[in-house]
PDB file of C-alpha atoms in Angstrom:
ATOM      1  CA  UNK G   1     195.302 157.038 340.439  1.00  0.00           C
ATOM      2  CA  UNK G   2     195.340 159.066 343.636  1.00  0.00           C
ATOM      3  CA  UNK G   3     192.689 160.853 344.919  1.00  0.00           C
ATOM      4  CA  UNK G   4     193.451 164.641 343.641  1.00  0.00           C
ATOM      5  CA  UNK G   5     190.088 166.108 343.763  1.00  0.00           C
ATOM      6  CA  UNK G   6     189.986 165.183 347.429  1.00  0.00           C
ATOM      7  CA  UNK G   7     193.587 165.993 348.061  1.00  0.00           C
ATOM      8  CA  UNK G   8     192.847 169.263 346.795  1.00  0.00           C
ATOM      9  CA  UNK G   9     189.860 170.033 348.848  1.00  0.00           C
ATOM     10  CA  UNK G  10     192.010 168.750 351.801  1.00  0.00           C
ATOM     11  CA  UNK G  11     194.958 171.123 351.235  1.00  0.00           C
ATOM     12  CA  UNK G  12     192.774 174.067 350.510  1.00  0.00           C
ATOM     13  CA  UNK G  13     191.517 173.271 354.173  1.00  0.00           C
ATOM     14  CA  UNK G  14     194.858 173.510 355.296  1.00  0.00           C
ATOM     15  CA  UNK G  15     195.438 176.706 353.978  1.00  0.00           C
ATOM     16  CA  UNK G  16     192.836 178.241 355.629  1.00  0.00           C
ATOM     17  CA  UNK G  17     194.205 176.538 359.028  1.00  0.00           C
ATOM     18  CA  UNK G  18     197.691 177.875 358.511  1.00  0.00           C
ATOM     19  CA  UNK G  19     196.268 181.378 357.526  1.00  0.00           C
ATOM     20  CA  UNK G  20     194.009 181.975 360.601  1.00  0.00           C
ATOM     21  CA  UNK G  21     196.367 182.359 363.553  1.00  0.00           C
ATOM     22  CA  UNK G  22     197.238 185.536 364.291  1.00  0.00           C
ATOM     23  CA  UNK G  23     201.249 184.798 363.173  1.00  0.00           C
ATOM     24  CA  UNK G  24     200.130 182.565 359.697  1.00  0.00           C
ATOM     25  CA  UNK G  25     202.000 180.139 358.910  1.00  0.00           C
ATOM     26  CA  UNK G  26     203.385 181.790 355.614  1.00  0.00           C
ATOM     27  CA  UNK G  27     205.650 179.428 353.806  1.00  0.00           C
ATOM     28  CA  UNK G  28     203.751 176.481 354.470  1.00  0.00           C
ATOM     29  CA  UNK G  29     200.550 178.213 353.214  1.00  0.00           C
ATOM     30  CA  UNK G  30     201.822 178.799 350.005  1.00  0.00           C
ATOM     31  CA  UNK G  31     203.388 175.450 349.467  1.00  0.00           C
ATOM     32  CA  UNK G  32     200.275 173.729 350.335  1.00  0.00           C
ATOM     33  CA  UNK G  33     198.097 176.147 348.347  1.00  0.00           C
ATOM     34  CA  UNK G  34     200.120 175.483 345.312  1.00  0.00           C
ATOM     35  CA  UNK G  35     199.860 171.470 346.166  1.00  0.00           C
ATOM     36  CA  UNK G  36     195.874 172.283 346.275  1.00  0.00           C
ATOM     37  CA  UNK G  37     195.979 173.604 342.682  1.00  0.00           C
ATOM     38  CA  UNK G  38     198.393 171.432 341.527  1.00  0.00           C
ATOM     39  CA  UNK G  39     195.699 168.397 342.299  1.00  0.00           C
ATOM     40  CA  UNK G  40     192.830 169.960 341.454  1.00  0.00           C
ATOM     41  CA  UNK G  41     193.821 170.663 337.887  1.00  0.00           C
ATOM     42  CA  UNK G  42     195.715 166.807 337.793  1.00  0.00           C
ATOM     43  CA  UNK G  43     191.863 166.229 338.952  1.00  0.00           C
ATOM     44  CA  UNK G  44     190.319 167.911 335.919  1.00  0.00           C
ATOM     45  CA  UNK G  45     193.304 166.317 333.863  1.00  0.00           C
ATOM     46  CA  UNK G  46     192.126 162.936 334.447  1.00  0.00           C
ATOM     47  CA  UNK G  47     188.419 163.825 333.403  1.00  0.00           C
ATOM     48  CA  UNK G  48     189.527 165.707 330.370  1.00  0.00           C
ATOM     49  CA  UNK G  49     190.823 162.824 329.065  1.00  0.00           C
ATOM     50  CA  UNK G  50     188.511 160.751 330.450  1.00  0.00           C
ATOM     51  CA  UNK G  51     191.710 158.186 332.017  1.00  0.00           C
ATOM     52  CA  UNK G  52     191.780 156.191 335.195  1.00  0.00           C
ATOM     53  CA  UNK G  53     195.756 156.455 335.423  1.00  0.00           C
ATOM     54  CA  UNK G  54     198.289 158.130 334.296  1.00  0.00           C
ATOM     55  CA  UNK G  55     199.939 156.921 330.763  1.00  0.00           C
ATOM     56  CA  UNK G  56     196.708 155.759 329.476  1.00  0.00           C
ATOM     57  CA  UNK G  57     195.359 156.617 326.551  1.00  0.00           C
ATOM     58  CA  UNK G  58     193.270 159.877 326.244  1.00  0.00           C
ATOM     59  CA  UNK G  59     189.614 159.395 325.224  1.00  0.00           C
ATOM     60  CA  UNK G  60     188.847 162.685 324.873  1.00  0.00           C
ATOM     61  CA  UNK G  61     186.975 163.294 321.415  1.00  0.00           C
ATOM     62  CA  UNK G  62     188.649 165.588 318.432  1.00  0.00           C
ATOM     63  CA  UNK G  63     191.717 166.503 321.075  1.00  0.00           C
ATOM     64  CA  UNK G  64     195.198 166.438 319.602  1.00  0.00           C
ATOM     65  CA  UNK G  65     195.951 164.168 322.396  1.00  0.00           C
ATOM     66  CA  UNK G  66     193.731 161.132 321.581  1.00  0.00           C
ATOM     67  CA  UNK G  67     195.025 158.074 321.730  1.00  0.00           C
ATOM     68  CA  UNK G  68     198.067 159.192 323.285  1.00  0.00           C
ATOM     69  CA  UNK G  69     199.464 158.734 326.528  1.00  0.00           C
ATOM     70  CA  UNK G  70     198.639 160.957 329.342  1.00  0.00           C
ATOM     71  CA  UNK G  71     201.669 161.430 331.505  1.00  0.00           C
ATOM     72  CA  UNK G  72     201.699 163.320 335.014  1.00  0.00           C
ATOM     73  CA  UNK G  73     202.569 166.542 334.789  1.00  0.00           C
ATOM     74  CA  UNK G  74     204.627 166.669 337.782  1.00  0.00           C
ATOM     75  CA  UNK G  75     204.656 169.951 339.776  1.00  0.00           C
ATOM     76  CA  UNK G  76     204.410 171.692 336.584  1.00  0.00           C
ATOM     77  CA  UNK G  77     201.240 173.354 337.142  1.00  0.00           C
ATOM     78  CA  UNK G  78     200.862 175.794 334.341  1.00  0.00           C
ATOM     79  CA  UNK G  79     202.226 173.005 332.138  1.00  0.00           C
ATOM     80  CA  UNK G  80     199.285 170.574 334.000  1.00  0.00           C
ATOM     81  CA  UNK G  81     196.681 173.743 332.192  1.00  0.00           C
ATOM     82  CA  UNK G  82     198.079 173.319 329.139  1.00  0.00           C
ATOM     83  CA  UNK G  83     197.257 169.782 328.952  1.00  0.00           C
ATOM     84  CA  UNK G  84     193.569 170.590 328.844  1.00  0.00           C
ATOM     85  CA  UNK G  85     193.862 173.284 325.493  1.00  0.00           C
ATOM     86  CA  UNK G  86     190.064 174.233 326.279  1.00  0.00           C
ATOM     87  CA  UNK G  87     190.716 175.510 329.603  1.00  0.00           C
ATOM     88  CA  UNK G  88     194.099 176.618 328.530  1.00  0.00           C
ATOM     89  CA  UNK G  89     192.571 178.810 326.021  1.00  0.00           C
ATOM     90  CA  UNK G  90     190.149 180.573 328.619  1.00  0.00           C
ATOM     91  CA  UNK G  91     192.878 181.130 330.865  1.00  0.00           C
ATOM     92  CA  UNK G  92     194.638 182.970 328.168  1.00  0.00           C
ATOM     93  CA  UNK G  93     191.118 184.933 327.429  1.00  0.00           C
ATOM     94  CA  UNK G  94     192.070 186.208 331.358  1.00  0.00           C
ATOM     95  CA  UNK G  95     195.359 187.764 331.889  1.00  0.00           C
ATOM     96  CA  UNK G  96     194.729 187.935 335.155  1.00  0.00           C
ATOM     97  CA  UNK G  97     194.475 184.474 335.560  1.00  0.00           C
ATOM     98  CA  UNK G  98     197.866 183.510 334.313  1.00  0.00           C
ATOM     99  CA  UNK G  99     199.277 186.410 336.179  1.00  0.00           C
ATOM    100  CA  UNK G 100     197.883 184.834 339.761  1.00  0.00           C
ATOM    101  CA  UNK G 101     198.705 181.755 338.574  1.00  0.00           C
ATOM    102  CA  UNK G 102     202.801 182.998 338.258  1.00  0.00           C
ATOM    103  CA  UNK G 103     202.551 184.069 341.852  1.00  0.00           C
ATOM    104  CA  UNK G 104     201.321 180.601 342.975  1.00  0.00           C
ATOM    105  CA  UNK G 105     203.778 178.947 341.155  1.00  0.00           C
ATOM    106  CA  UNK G 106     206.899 181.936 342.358  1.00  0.00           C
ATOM    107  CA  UNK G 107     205.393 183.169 345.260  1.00  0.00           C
ATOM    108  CA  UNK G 108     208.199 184.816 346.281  1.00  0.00           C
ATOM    109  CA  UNK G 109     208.268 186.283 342.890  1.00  0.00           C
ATOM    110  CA  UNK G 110     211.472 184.517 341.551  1.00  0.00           C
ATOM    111  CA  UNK G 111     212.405 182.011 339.043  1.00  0.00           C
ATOM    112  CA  UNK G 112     214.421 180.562 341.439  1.00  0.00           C
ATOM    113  CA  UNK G 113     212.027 179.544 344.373  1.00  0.00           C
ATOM    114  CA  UNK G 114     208.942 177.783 343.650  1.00  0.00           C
ATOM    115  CA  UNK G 115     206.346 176.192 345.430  1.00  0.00           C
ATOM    116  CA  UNK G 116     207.689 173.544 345.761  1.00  0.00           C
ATOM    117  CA  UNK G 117     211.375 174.503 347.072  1.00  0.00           C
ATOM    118  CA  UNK G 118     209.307 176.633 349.516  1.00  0.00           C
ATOM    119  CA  UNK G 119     209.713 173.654 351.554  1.00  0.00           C
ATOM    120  CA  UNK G 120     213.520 174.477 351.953  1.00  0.00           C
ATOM    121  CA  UNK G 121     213.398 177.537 352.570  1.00  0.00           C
ATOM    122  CA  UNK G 122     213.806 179.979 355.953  1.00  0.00           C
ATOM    123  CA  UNK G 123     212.950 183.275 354.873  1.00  0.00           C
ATOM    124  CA  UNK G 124     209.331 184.176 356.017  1.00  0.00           C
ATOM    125  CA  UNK G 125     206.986 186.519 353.661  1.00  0.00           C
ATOM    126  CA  UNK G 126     206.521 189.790 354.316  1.00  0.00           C
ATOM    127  CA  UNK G 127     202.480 190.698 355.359  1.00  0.00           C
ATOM    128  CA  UNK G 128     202.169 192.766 351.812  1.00  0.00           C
ATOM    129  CA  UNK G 129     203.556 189.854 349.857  1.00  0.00           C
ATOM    130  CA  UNK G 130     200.931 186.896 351.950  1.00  0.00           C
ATOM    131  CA  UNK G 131     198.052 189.146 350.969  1.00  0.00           C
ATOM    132  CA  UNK G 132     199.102 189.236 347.401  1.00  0.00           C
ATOM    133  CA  UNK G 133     199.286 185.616 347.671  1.00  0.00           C
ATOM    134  CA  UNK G 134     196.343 185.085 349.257  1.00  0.00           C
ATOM    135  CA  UNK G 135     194.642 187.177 346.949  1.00  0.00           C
ATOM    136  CA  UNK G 136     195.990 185.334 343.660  1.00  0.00           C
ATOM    137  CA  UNK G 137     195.000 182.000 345.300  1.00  0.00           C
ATOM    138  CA  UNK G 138     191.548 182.665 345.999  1.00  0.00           C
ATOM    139  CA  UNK G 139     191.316 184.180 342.083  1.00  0.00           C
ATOM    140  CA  UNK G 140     192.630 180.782 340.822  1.00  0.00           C
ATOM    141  CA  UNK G 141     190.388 178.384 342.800  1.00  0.00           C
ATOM    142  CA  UNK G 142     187.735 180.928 341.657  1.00  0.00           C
ATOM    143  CA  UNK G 143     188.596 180.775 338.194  1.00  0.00           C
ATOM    144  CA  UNK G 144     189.320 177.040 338.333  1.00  0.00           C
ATOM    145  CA  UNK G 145     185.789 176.194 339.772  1.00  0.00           C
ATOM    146  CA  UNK G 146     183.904 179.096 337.489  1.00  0.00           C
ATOM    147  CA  UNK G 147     185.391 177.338 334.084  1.00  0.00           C
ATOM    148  CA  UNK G 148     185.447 173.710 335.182  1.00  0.00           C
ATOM    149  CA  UNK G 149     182.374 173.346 332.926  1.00  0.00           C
ATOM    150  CA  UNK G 150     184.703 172.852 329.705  1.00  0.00           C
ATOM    151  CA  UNK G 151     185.975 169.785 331.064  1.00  0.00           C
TER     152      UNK G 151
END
C-alpha cells in the first residue's frame, strides 16, 4: 500500500509553499490540500481496519465491516470518513466539520467542480473565497489530528 500518512504530510507542505508567495498559487493549493486529506484519512483507513492493502479483509473488532474487503475509496473523501463509523460519528457530533469538509471537497462551492477537476480548470479564486478555504482546511487537519485517537 502506498505511503498516505507521508504523502499527506508531504502535500500539506506543499500547501503551505503554494500559499506563501505574495500571488498564492490558488487552484493548485486547494487541489493539493484536498489530496493531503484525502491520504491522511486513506492513512487512518488502513489502521482502522488494521489492513496492509487494499481489498483485504478488515480486522477491526465488532465493526460491521469485519471480514470484509476494504476497497479504496477513491477521491471520495467524505465517503473515505464514512468507512471508519467511529470517526464518522464524531464528525457528525461537529457540524462544522462536515461543513469545512464540503468546501474541501467543492471549493469553489459547486457540485460540479471538485478537487479533483480543479486540475482542469482556469478560473483563479477570488482572495475572500482562498481564505475561506484556507480556513476550512486548517479546521479539518485540526479536527482530523484532535480525533485520530478513535482509530
Amino acid at each position: 500500500m502506498e505511503d498516505f500518512a507521508g504523502a499527506s504530510d508531504i502535500r500539506i507542505d506543499d500547501v503551505k509553499a503554494l500559499l506563501a508567495p505574495a500571488t498564492p498559487r490558488c487552484l493548485a493549493t486547494a487541489h493539493l490540500g484536498g489530496v493531503a486529506i484525502e491520504c491522511k484519512l486513506k492513512s487512518l483507513i488502513a489502521v482502522y481496519h488494521r489492513i496492509a492493502e487494499w481489498g483485504e479483509s478488515g480486522q477491526r473488532p465488532k465493526d460491521p465491516r469485519q471480514g470484509s474487503p476494504i476497497a479504496n475509496p477513491g477521491h471520495g473523501i467524505v465517503q473515505a470518513l464514512k468507512m471508519m463509523p467511529d470517526l464518522y460519528k464524531r464528525a457528525r457530533i461537529d457540524p462544522k466539520m462536515l461543513e469545512h469538509l464540503a468546501v474541501i471537497v467543492n471549493p469553489k462551492g459547486t457540485m460540479e467542480v471538485d478537487y479533483i477537476s480543479l486540475r482542469y480548470s482556469s478560473k483563479e479564486f477570488s482572495a475572500q473565497a482562498l481564505s475561506e478555504w484556507k480556513c476550512s482546511f486548517n479546521y479539518v487537519v485540526g479536527w482530523i489530528n484532535k480525533n485520530r485517537e478513535v482509530i
